[in-house]
Amino acid sequence: MKNNYYAVLMAGGVGSRFWPVSTSSYPKQFHDMLGTGDTLIQKTFKRLTTFVPTENILILTNERYNDLVLEQLPKVRQEQVVLEPAMRNTAPCILYAALKIQKMDPDAVMIVAPSDHWIENEEAFAKDVTACFEKCETEEILCTLGIKPSFPNTGFGYIEYEKDGGPKRSGLKKVHQFREKPDYGTAKEFLAQGNFLWNAGIFMWGVNTIVNAFKKYQPEQYALFESGISSYNTSKESTFIQEHYPLAENISIDYAILENSKSIYVLPATFDWNDLGTWGSLYDKLDKDESNHAIVNAKVISEDAFGNMIRSPKDKIVVIDGLKDYIIVDNDDVLLIYPKSKEQDIKKVLNRVKDAFGDSYT
């Protein structure tokens, strides 16, 4: 652990595909989705503290979640919570956080990590990240972690790397291009070629490197946030951000920087990973009972039922008969019973509920 190691923990998303547990007022990162006793943001925070000083971790979230962050992460001070007054995708918030860190420590290296991922081998994760940090301290490169594909997944973006590119001593490979979520046939081709990785959305870089990349590839965005340098990390910061942040372009870090830069390297991860984006992905990672059900909190009696994802309030008895491969979620005022095969349509269901019954259920 080094004092110039920093982390930006991204915790502003809604996670609507985990409805009805995840709602706009209480999204999935603040829930114990795995039934372990820790919420997703708590697990991610603990993972980062193994190699980043606690005081160097910034929590980047929407201002409506400020109290939830402080409640669930009692070691975090208010000044570590970076609040977005408007949703503008990942590029503006990463630039904002990077400029704050640069002002604190111009020699900083930083990781940008989502708050809601599942990572099994946390020691391997720390080793991979610090290996990237060491390269970023000495070279002006942008690094990302890629996950070795285990099947032709159509729900992830992919990273295509140059087979002979990159400094071999470190395991890093030069990125050729980022590829959008493919159809099944294209995903099979990616795996057959052997130089494609799943894009985990985990990034490492020197703070000066990423700021310079914004200066080069997003000059208007850079100028907008750079104009507030004198206010960052002071009592004037909030006023500046409230006035200027909504003016930022709504653009992802992928489109703003990564698809433009010629100095991006990927490290094939040595740990198991899942982005926990859907009930189906959660089902895949949980232990199963004799009927192949994945169960969180519930006490289940099952007859002629198989392969269901079941979640309820703690110790609630759930009786199911004749259901196969369903999502069964009982949460407060909503009961969801829905085919796993249609889980991508839960967002549409959410909109129908909103239209029929209002925002209070979503």
mmCIF file of C-alpha atoms in Angstrom:
data_model
loop_
_atom_site.group_PDB
_atom_site.id
_atom_site.type_symbol
_atom_site.label_atom_id
_atom_site.label_comp_id
_atom_site.label_asym_id
_atom_site.label_seq_id
_atom_site.Cartn_x
_atom_site.Cartn_y
_atom_site.Cartn_z
ATOM 1 C CA MET A 1 0.000 0.000 0.000
ATOM 2 C CA LYS A 2 1.420 3.372 -1.053
ATOM 3 C CA ASN A 3 0.258 6.862 -0.182
ATOM 4 C CA ASN A 4 -0.028 7.851 -3.856
ATOM 5 C CA TYR A 5 -2.533 5.047 -4.559
ATOM 6 C CA TYR A 6 -6.083 6.352 -5.011
ATOM 7 C CA ALA A 7 -9.423 4.808 -5.914
ATOM 8 C CA VAL A 8 -12.646 6.157 -7.385
ATOM 9 C CA LEU A 9 -15.534 3.896 -6.466
ATOM 10 C CA MET A 10 -18.394 4.391 -8.922
ATOM 11 C CA ALA A 11 -21.690 4.148 -7.041
ATOM 12 C CA GLY A 12 -24.202 6.271 -8.931
ATOM 13 C CA GLY A 13 -26.107 3.712 -11.009
ATOM 14 C CA VAL A 14 -29.684 2.558 -10.470
ATOM 15 C CA GLY A 15 -29.398 -1.122 -11.469
ATOM 16 C CA SER A 16 -32.943 -1.269 -12.844
ATOM 17 C CA ARG A 17 -32.586 -4.892 -14.041
ATOM 18 C CA PHE A 18 -32.521 -5.896 -10.348
ATOM 19 C CA TRP A 19 -35.960 -4.414 -9.755
ATOM 20 C CA PRO A 20 -37.918 -4.722 -7.479
ATOM 21 C CA VAL A 21 -35.035 -4.915 -4.973
ATOM 22 C CA SER A 22 -33.073 -2.180 -6.734
ATOM 23 C CA THR A 23 -35.020 1.070 -7.068
ATOM 24 C CA SER A 24 -34.108 4.625 -7.983
ATOM 25 C CA SER A 25 -34.245 5.633 -4.309
ATOM 26 C CA TYR A 26 -32.323 2.578 -3.043
ATOM 27 C CA PRO A 27 -30.240 1.002 -5.844
ATOM 28 C CA LYS A 28 -28.559 -2.396 -5.883
ATOM 29 C CA GLN A 29 -25.112 -1.309 -4.682
ATOM 30 C CA PHE A 30 -26.638 -0.527 -1.280
ATOM 31 C CA HIS A 31 -28.253 -3.975 -0.954
ATOM 32 C CA ASP A 32 -26.835 -7.285 0.258
ATOM 33 C CA MET A 33 -27.560 -8.995 -3.047
ATOM 34 C CA LEU A 34 -25.467 -12.080 -2.240
ATOM 35 C CA GLY A 35 -26.812 -12.708 1.266
ATOM 36 C CA THR A 36 -23.306 -12.391 2.793
ATOM 37 C CA GLY A 37 -24.039 -9.710 5.386
ATOM 38 C CA ASP A 38 -22.315 -6.972 3.344
ATOM 39 C CA THR A 39 -23.855 -4.793 0.671
ATOM 40 C CA LEU A 40 -22.146 -4.637 -2.713
ATOM 41 C CA ILE A 41 -20.632 -1.221 -2.018
ATOM 42 C CA GLN A 42 -19.331 -2.427 1.355
ATOM 43 C CA LYS A 43 -17.684 -5.465 -0.259
ATOM 44 C CA THR A 44 -16.073 -3.289 -2.948
ATOM 45 C CA PHE A 45 -14.837 -0.747 -0.399
ATOM 46 C CA LYS A 46 -13.260 -3.469 1.750
ATOM 47 C CA ARG A 47 -11.611 -4.952 -1.358
ATOM 48 C CA LEU A 48 -10.042 -1.618 -2.265
ATOM 49 C CA THR A 49 -8.764 -0.915 1.268
ATOM 50 C CA THR A 50 -6.398 -3.884 1.023
ATOM 51 C CA PHE A 51 -4.108 -1.848 -1.240
ATOM 52 C CA VAL A 52 -5.421 1.756 -1.217
ATOM 53 C CA PRO A 53 -5.344 3.918 1.946
ATOM 54 C CA THR A 54 -8.896 4.366 3.250
ATOM 55 C CA GLU A 55 -8.626 8.154 3.124
ATOM 56 C CA ASN A 56 -7.625 7.952 -0.570
ATOM 57 C CA ILE A 57 -10.862 6.308 -1.698
ATOM 58 C CA LEU A 58 -13.413 8.638 -3.282
ATOM 59 C CA ILE A 59 -17.024 7.521 -3.588
ATOM 60 C CA LEU A 60 -18.532 8.930 -6.745
ATOM 61 C CA THR A 61 -22.322 8.953 -6.590
ATOM 62 C CA ASN A 62 -25.484 10.909 -7.236
ATOM 63 C CA GLU A 63 -26.226 13.514 -4.570
ATOM 64 C CA ARG A 64 -29.445 11.709 -3.597
ATOM 65 C CA TYR A 65 -27.355 8.766 -2.299
ATOM 66 C CA ASN A 66 -25.040 10.806 -0.072
ATOM 67 C CA ASP A 67 -26.670 9.694 3.185
ATOM 68 C CA LEU A 68 -26.717 6.031 2.101
ATOM 69 C CA VAL A 69 -22.970 6.142 1.387
ATOM 70 C CA LEU A 70 -22.127 7.668 4.770
ATOM 71 C CA GLU A 71 -24.423 5.231 6.567
ATOM 72 C CA GLN A 72 -22.966 2.132 4.921
ATOM 73 C CA LEU A 73 -19.318 3.259 4.859
ATOM 74 C CA PRO A 74 -18.730 4.781 8.322
ATOM 75 C CA LYS A 75 -14.967 5.115 7.713
ATOM 76 C CA VAL A 76 -15.612 7.540 4.846
ATOM 77 C CA ARG A 77 -15.608 11.276 5.543
ATOM 78 C CA GLN A 78 -18.017 13.622 3.804
ATOM 79 C CA GLU A 79 -15.203 15.169 1.772
ATOM 80 C CA GLN A 80 -14.508 11.733 0.223
ATOM 81 C CA VAL A 81 -18.025 11.562 -1.245
ATOM 82 C CA VAL A 82 -18.000 13.170 -4.700
ATOM 83 C CA LEU A 83 -21.561 14.126 -5.575
ATOM 84 C CA GLU A 84 -23.002 14.452 -9.078
ATOM 85 C CA PRO A 85 -25.852 16.987 -9.251
ATOM 86 C CA ALA A 86 -26.914 15.582 -12.638
ATOM 87 C CA MET A 87 -26.460 12.281 -14.507
ATOM 88 C CA ARG A 88 -23.914 12.806 -17.269
ATOM 89 C CA ASN A 89 -22.441 9.311 -17.821
ATOM 90 C CA THR A 90 -18.927 8.260 -16.806
ATOM 91 C CA ALA A 91 -16.549 10.678 -18.564
ATOM 92 C CA PRO A 92 -17.492 13.901 -16.708
ATOM 93 C CA CYS A 93 -17.459 12.313 -13.263
ATOM 94 C CA ILE A 94 -14.116 10.590 -13.860
ATOM 95 C CA LEU A 95 -12.549 13.859 -15.037
ATOM 96 C CA TYR A 96 -14.000 15.683 -12.029
ATOM 97 C CA ALA A 97 -12.608 13.083 -9.598
ATOM 98 C CA ALA A 98 -9.234 13.010 -11.380
ATOM 99 C CA LEU A 99 -8.817 16.780 -11.083
ATOM 100 C CA LYS A 100 -9.616 16.588 -7.369
ATOM 101 C CA ILE A 101 -7.033 13.839 -6.903
ATOM 102 C CA GLN A 102 -4.449 15.656 -9.027
ATOM 103 C CA LYS A 103 -4.776 18.691 -6.783
ATOM 104 C CA MET A 104 -4.221 16.480 -3.714
ATOM 105 C CA ASP A 105 -1.301 14.531 -5.185
ATOM 106 C CA PRO A 106 0.122 15.173 -8.682
ATOM 107 C CA ASP A 107 2.000 11.848 -8.471
ATOM 108 C CA ALA A 108 -1.164 9.825 -7.840
ATOM 109 C CA VAL A 109 -2.147 6.677 -9.683
ATOM 110 C CA MET A 110 -5.803 5.737 -9.504
ATOM 111 C CA ILE A 111 -8.243 2.930 -10.127
ATOM 112 C CA VAL A 112 -11.806 3.521 -11.323
ATOM 113 C CA ALA A 113 -13.929 0.603 -10.094
ATOM 114 C CA PRO A 114 -17.679 -0.081 -10.186
ATOM 115 C CA SER A 115 -19.301 -0.646 -6.792
ATOM 116 C CA ASP A 116 -21.452 -3.619 -7.790
ATOM 117 C CA HIS A 117 -19.156 -6.294 -9.219
ATOM 118 C CA TRP A 118 -18.556 -9.782 -7.853
ATOM 119 C CA ILE A 119 -14.883 -10.757 -7.516
ATOM 120 C CA GLU A 120 -13.961 -14.067 -5.916
ATOM 121 C CA ASN A 121 -10.170 -13.991 -5.475
ATOM 122 C CA GLU A 122 -9.574 -10.584 -3.908
ATOM 123 C CA GLU A 123 -5.839 -11.185 -3.439
ATOM 124 C CA ALA A 124 -5.473 -11.794 -7.177
ATOM 125 C CA PHE A 125 -7.500 -8.642 -7.858
ATOM 126 C CA ALA A 126 -5.171 -6.548 -5.675
ATOM 127 C CA LYS A 127 -2.117 -8.099 -7.353
ATOM 128 C CA ASP A 128 -3.434 -7.339 -10.861
ATOM 129 C CA VAL A 129 -4.315 -3.746 -10.005
ATOM 130 C CA THR A 130 -0.994 -2.976 -8.331
ATOM 131 C CA ALA A 131 0.844 -4.464 -11.322
ATOM 132 C CA CYS A 132 -0.977 -1.917 -13.494
ATOM 133 C CA PHE A 133 -0.274 0.845 -10.969
ATOM 134 C CA GLU A 134 3.451 0.138 -11.178
ATOM 135 C CA LYS A 135 3.381 0.499 -14.975
ATOM 136 C CA CYS A 136 1.272 3.647 -14.772
ATOM 137 C CA GLU A 137 3.758 5.237 -12.370
ATOM 138 C CA THR A 138 6.553 5.009 -14.932
ATOM 139 C CA GLU A 139 4.760 5.209 -18.294
ATOM 140 C CA GLU A 140 2.052 7.469 -19.712
ATOM 141 C CA ILE A 141 -0.390 4.669 -20.463
ATOM 142 C CA LEU A 142 -4.031 3.876 -19.702
ATOM 143 C CA CYS A 143 -4.705 0.395 -18.331
ATOM 144 C CA THR A 144 -7.798 -1.740 -18.044
ATOM 145 C CA LEU A 145 -8.520 -5.233 -16.763
ATOM 146 C CA GLY A 146 -9.993 -7.754 -19.193
ATOM 147 C CA ILE A 147 -11.747 -10.980 -18.258
ATOM 148 C CA LYS A 148 -10.934 -14.186 -20.111
ATOM 149 C CA PRO A 149 -14.229 -15.255 -21.752
ATOM 150 C CA SER A 150 -15.662 -18.555 -20.579
ATOM 151 C CA PHE A 151 -18.465 -18.584 -23.180
ATOM 152 C CA PRO A 152 -19.685 -16.359 -26.061
ATOM 153 C CA ASN A 153 -21.510 -13.815 -23.892
ATOM 154 C CA THR A 154 -23.592 -11.275 -25.821
ATOM 155 C CA GLY A 155 -24.211 -9.062 -22.784
ATOM 156 C CA PHE A 156 -20.659 -7.706 -22.425
ATOM 157 C CA GLY A 157 -18.479 -5.448 -24.521
ATOM 158 C CA TYR A 158 -15.154 -6.954 -25.624
ATOM 159 C CA ILE A 159 -11.547 -5.772 -25.779
ATOM 160 C CA GLU A 160 -9.520 -6.866 -28.799
ATOM 161 C CA TYR A 161 -5.788 -6.808 -28.112
ATOM 162 C CA GLU A 162 -2.793 -7.118 -30.415
ATOM 163 C CA LYS A 163 -1.477 -10.655 -30.160
ATOM 164 C CA ASP A 164 2.158 -9.540 -30.289
ATOM 165 C CA GLY A 165 1.693 -6.143 -28.658
ATOM 166 C CA GLY A 166 2.601 -4.896 -25.212
ATOM 167 C CA PRO A 167 5.436 -5.233 -22.707
ATOM 168 C CA LYS A 168 5.548 -8.999 -22.191
ATOM 169 C CA ARG A 169 7.352 -8.858 -18.849
ATOM 170 C CA SER A 170 4.286 -7.365 -17.206
ATOM 171 C CA GLY A 171 1.581 -9.376 -18.936
ATOM 172 C CA LEU A 172 0.030 -6.225 -20.372
ATOM 173 C CA LYS A 173 -1.218 -6.371 -23.943
ATOM 174 C CA LYS A 174 -1.728 -3.415 -26.265
ATOM 175 C CA VAL A 175 -5.385 -2.781 -27.009
ATOM 176 C CA HIS A 176 -6.295 -2.796 -30.687
ATOM 177 C CA GLN A 177 -9.898 -1.717 -30.224
ATOM 178 C CA PHE A 178 -12.954 -1.889 -28.001
ATOM 179 C CA ARG A 179 -15.869 -3.812 -29.459
ATOM 180 C CA GLU A 180 -19.557 -3.305 -28.729
ATOM 181 C CA LYS A 181 -21.776 -6.089 -27.359
ATOM 182 C CA PRO A 182 -21.857 -8.640 -30.192
ATOM 183 C CA ASP A 183 -24.512 -11.013 -31.447
ATOM 184 C CA TYR A 184 -23.993 -14.694 -30.633
ATOM 185 C CA GLY A 185 -22.242 -15.561 -33.900
ATOM 186 C CA THR A 186 -19.793 -12.680 -33.559
ATOM 187 C CA ALA A 187 -19.117 -13.564 -29.923
ATOM 188 C CA LYS A 188 -18.221 -17.118 -30.992
ATOM 189 C CA GLU A 189 -15.797 -15.685 -33.559
ATOM 190 C CA PHE A 190 -14.198 -13.505 -30.874
ATOM 191 C CA LEU A 191 -13.527 -16.540 -28.685
ATOM 192 C CA ALA A 192 -12.168 -18.549 -31.613
ATOM 193 C CA GLN A 193 -9.639 -15.805 -32.428
ATOM 194 C CA GLY A 194 -8.240 -15.970 -28.894
ATOM 195 C CA ASN A 195 -7.300 -12.311 -28.463
ATOM 196 C CA PHE A 196 -10.576 -10.999 -27.057
ATOM 197 C CA LEU A 197 -11.444 -10.284 -23.425
ATOM 198 C CA TRP A 198 -14.626 -9.171 -21.702
ATOM 199 C CA ASN A 199 -14.550 -5.485 -20.818
ATOM 200 C CA ALA A 200 -14.942 -5.294 -17.024
ATOM 201 C CA GLY A 201 -15.020 -1.493 -16.875
ATOM 202 C CA ILE A 202 -12.132 -1.354 -14.378
ATOM 203 C CA PHE A 203 -9.460 1.218 -15.256
ATOM 204 C CA MET A 204 -6.058 2.267 -13.892
ATOM 205 C CA TRP A 205 -3.913 5.247 -14.849
ATOM 206 C CA GLY A 206 -1.693 8.006 -13.569
ATOM 207 C CA VAL A 207 -3.764 11.030 -12.689
ATOM 208 C CA ASN A 208 -1.679 13.273 -14.960
ATOM 209 C CA THR A 209 -2.076 10.785 -17.832
ATOM 210 C CA ILE A 210 -5.876 10.765 -17.716
ATOM 211 C CA VAL A 211 -6.104 14.538 -17.264
ATOM 212 C CA ASN A 212 -3.803 15.027 -20.264
ATOM 213 C CA ALA A 213 -5.964 12.608 -22.273
ATOM 214 C CA PHE A 214 -9.038 14.729 -21.549
ATOM 215 C CA LYS A 215 -7.097 17.850 -22.474
ATOM 216 C CA LYS A 216 -6.227 16.248 -25.840
ATOM 217 C CA TYR A 217 -9.425 14.382 -26.761
ATOM 218 C CA GLN A 218 -12.127 16.320 -24.856
ATOM 219 C CA PRO A 219 -10.867 19.915 -24.724
ATOM 220 C CA GLU A 220 -14.281 21.475 -24.050
ATOM 221 C CA GLN A 221 -15.005 19.054 -21.225
ATOM 222 C CA TYR A 222 -11.550 19.641 -19.803
ATOM 223 C CA ALA A 223 -11.922 23.429 -19.968
ATOM 224 C CA LEU A 224 -15.278 23.253 -18.186
ATOM 225 C CA PHE A 225 -13.935 21.326 -15.200
ATOM 226 C CA GLU A 226 -10.450 22.852 -15.188
ATOM 227 C CA SER A 227 -12.022 26.268 -14.611
ATOM 228 C CA GLY A 228 -12.962 25.088 -11.123
ATOM 229 C CA ILE A 229 -9.488 23.975 -10.032
ATOM 230 C CA SER A 230 -9.188 26.703 -7.391
ATOM 231 C CA SER A 231 -12.426 25.558 -5.736
ATOM 232 C CA TYR A 232 -11.759 21.810 -5.643
ATOM 233 C CA ASN A 233 -11.289 20.353 -2.156
ATOM 234 C CA THR A 234 -12.484 23.617 -0.600
ATOM 235 C CA SER A 235 -15.811 24.927 0.681
ATOM 236 C CA LYS A 236 -16.403 26.550 -2.729
ATOM 237 C CA GLU A 237 -16.402 23.258 -4.656
ATOM 238 C CA SER A 238 -20.098 22.460 -4.209
ATOM 239 C CA THR A 239 -21.237 25.816 -5.589
ATOM 240 C CA PHE A 240 -18.998 25.486 -8.646
ATOM 241 C CA ILE A 241 -20.147 21.908 -9.370
ATOM 242 C CA GLN A 242 -23.838 22.737 -8.938
ATOM 243 C CA GLU A 243 -23.496 25.470 -11.564
ATOM 244 C CA HIS A 244 -21.145 23.801 -14.030
ATOM 245 C CA TYR A 245 -21.665 20.028 -13.853
ATOM 246 C CA PRO A 246 -25.058 20.075 -15.636
ATOM 247 C CA LEU A 247 -23.314 21.783 -18.585
ATOM 248 C CA ALA A 248 -21.046 18.772 -19.175
ATOM 249 C CA GLU A 249 -21.566 16.581 -22.231
ATOM 250 C CA ASN A 250 -23.302 13.277 -21.524
ATOM 251 C CA ILE A 251 -20.640 10.830 -22.707
ATOM 252 C CA SER A 252 -18.998 7.628 -21.476
ATOM 253 C CA ILE A 253 -15.289 7.298 -20.731
ATOM 254 C CA ASP A 254 -15.152 4.661 -23.493
ATOM 255 C CA TYR A 255 -16.292 7.051 -26.220
ATOM 256 C CA ALA A 256 -14.602 10.134 -24.785
ATOM 257 C CA ILE A 257 -11.113 8.743 -24.184
ATOM 258 C CA LEU A 258 -10.568 5.018 -24.618
ATOM 259 C CA GLU A 259 -11.629 4.779 -28.257
ATOM 260 C CA ASN A 260 -9.369 7.710 -29.121
ATOM 261 C CA SER A 261 -6.188 6.956 -27.187
ATOM 262 C CA LYS A 262 -3.355 4.986 -28.783
ATOM 263 C CA SER A 263 -1.749 4.165 -25.412
ATOM 264 C CA ILE A 264 -4.188 1.692 -23.874
ATOM 265 C CA TYR A 265 -3.102 -1.641 -22.445
ATOM 266 C CA VAL A 266 -5.157 -4.491 -21.032
ATOM 267 C CA LEU A 267 -4.137 -7.003 -18.393
ATOM 268 C CA PRO A 268 -5.946 -10.362 -18.578
ATOM 269 C CA ALA A 269 -7.355 -10.750 -15.065
ATOM 270 C CA THR A 270 -6.286 -13.665 -12.873
ATOM 271 C CA PHE A 271 -9.509 -13.601 -10.819
ATOM 272 C CA ASP A 272 -13.082 -14.737 -11.437
ATOM 273 C CA TRP A 273 -15.452 -11.859 -12.133
ATOM 274 C CA ASN A 274 -19.103 -11.107 -12.772
ATOM 275 C CA ASP A 275 -20.695 -7.713 -13.268
ATOM 276 C CA LEU A 276 -23.870 -8.787 -11.407
ATOM 277 C CA GLY A 277 -25.978 -6.927 -13.922
ATOM 278 C CA THR A 278 -29.071 -9.158 -13.855
ATOM 279 C CA TRP A 279 -30.900 -11.663 -11.685
ATOM 280 C CA GLY A 280 -29.569 -14.366 -14.000
ATOM 281 C CA SER A 281 -25.950 -13.335 -13.384
ATOM 282 C CA LEU A 282 -26.610 -13.395 -9.644
ATOM 283 C CA TYR A 283 -28.134 -16.873 -9.995
ATOM 284 C CA ASP A 284 -24.987 -18.070 -11.773
ATOM 285 C CA LYS A 285 -22.754 -17.043 -8.866
ATOM 286 C CA LEU A 286 -24.787 -18.289 -5.920
ATOM 287 C CA ASP A 287 -24.658 -21.780 -4.444
ATOM 288 C CA LYS A 288 -27.580 -24.005 -5.461
ATOM 289 C CA ASP A 289 -29.750 -26.420 -3.466
ATOM 290 C CA GLU A 290 -30.747 -29.940 -4.537
ATOM 291 C CA SER A 291 -33.353 -28.488 -6.939
ATOM 292 C CA ASN A 292 -30.777 -26.148 -8.429
ATOM 293 C CA HIS A 293 -32.469 -23.112 -6.861
ATOM 294 C CA ALA A 294 -30.324 -20.118 -5.886
ATOM 295 C CA ILE A 295 -31.801 -18.757 -2.658
ATOM 296 C CA VAL A 296 -31.197 -15.491 -0.818
ATOM 297 C CA ASN A 297 -32.780 -15.074 2.648
ATOM 298 C CA ALA A 298 -35.825 -17.313 1.983
ATOM 299 C CA LYS A 299 -36.811 -20.668 3.488
ATOM 300 C CA VAL A 300 -38.030 -22.656 0.489
ATOM 301 C CA ILE A 301 -40.378 -25.608 0.073
ATOM 302 C CA SER A 302 -40.178 -26.784 -3.528
ATOM 303 C CA GLU A 303 -42.260 -29.298 -5.463
ATOM 304 C CA ASP A 304 -41.713 -30.098 -9.146
ATOM 305 C CA ALA A 305 -39.689 -26.866 -9.426
ATOM 306 C CA PHE A 306 -36.166 -26.437 -10.736
ATOM 307 C CA GLY A 307 -33.510 -23.810 -11.417
ATOM 308 C CA ASN A 308 -35.204 -20.743 -9.893
ATOM 309 C CA MET A 309 -33.667 -17.546 -8.508
ATOM 310 C CA ILE A 310 -35.492 -16.930 -5.223
ATOM 311 C CA ARG A 311 -35.102 -13.884 -2.972
ATOM 312 C CA SER A 312 -37.304 -12.765 -0.112
ATOM 313 C CA PRO A 313 -37.120 -10.925 3.219
ATOM 314 C CA LYS A 314 -35.045 -12.749 5.840
ATOM 315 C CA ASP A 315 -36.433 -16.173 6.814
ATOM 316 C CA LYS A 316 -39.685 -15.765 4.866
ATOM 317 C CA ILE A 317 -41.170 -19.120 3.837
ATOM 318 C CA VAL A 318 -41.596 -19.439 0.058
ATOM 319 C CA VAL A 319 -43.578 -22.380 -1.369
ATOM 320 C CA ILE A 320 -43.272 -23.043 -5.113
ATOM 321 C CA ASP A 321 -44.737 -25.789 -7.276
ATOM 322 C CA GLY A 322 -44.267 -26.319 -11.019
ATOM 323 C CA LEU A 323 -41.996 -23.370 -11.724
ATOM 324 C CA LYS A 324 -38.791 -23.888 -13.700
ATOM 325 C CA ASP A 325 -36.130 -21.248 -14.462
ATOM 326 C CA TYR A 326 -38.000 -18.311 -12.944
ATOM 327 C CA ILE A 327 -37.004 -15.219 -11.011
ATOM 328 C CA ILE A 328 -39.065 -15.036 -7.815
ATOM 329 C CA VAL A 329 -38.465 -11.868 -5.794
ATOM 330 C CA ASP A 330 -40.616 -10.711 -2.897
ATOM 331 C CA ASN A 331 -39.675 -7.211 -1.818
ATOM 332 C CA ASP A 332 -41.803 -4.823 0.280
ATOM 333 C CA ASP A 333 -44.789 -3.872 -1.898
ATOM 334 C CA VAL A 334 -43.789 -5.820 -5.018
ATOM 335 C CA LEU A 335 -43.751 -9.533 -5.877
ATOM 336 C CA LEU A 336 -41.983 -10.415 -9.134
ATOM 337 C CA ILE A 337 -42.448 -13.843 -10.744
ATOM 338 C CA TYR A 338 -40.760 -13.705 -14.127
ATOM 339 C CA PRO A 339 -38.984 -16.082 -16.554
ATOM 340 C CA LYS A 340 -35.202 -15.941 -16.378
ATOM 341 C CA SER A 341 -35.151 -16.160 -20.171
ATOM 342 C CA LYS A 342 -36.837 -12.738 -20.339
ATOM 343 C CA GLU A 343 -34.753 -10.985 -17.680
ATOM 344 C CA GLN A 344 -33.564 -8.334 -20.134
ATOM 345 C CA ASP A 345 -37.201 -7.190 -20.366
ATOM 346 C CA ILE A 346 -37.432 -6.270 -16.678
ATOM 347 C CA LYS A 347 -36.641 -2.669 -17.615
ATOM 348 C CA LYS A 348 -39.773 -2.683 -19.795
ATOM 349 C CA VAL A 349 -41.811 -4.111 -16.924
ATOM 350 C CA LEU A 350 -40.478 -1.354 -14.715
ATOM 351 C CA ASN A 351 -41.768 1.274 -17.146
ATOM 352 C CA ARG A 352 -45.187 -0.417 -17.247
ATOM 353 C CA VAL A 353 -45.373 -0.394 -13.451
ATOM 354 C CA LYS A 354 -44.389 3.261 -13.403
ATOM 355 C CA ASP A 355 -47.083 4.144 -15.936
ATOM 356 C CA ALA A 356 -49.760 2.139 -14.107
ATOM 357 C CA PHE A 357 -48.963 2.855 -10.448
ATOM 358 C CA GLY A 358 -46.516 5.785 -10.303
ATOM 359 C CA ASP A 359 -42.889 6.203 -9.263
ATOM 360 C CA SER A 360 -43.264 4.996 -5.661
ATOM 361 C CA TYR A 361 -42.780 1.349 -6.698
ATOM 362 C CA THR A 362 -39.753 1.935 -8.915
#
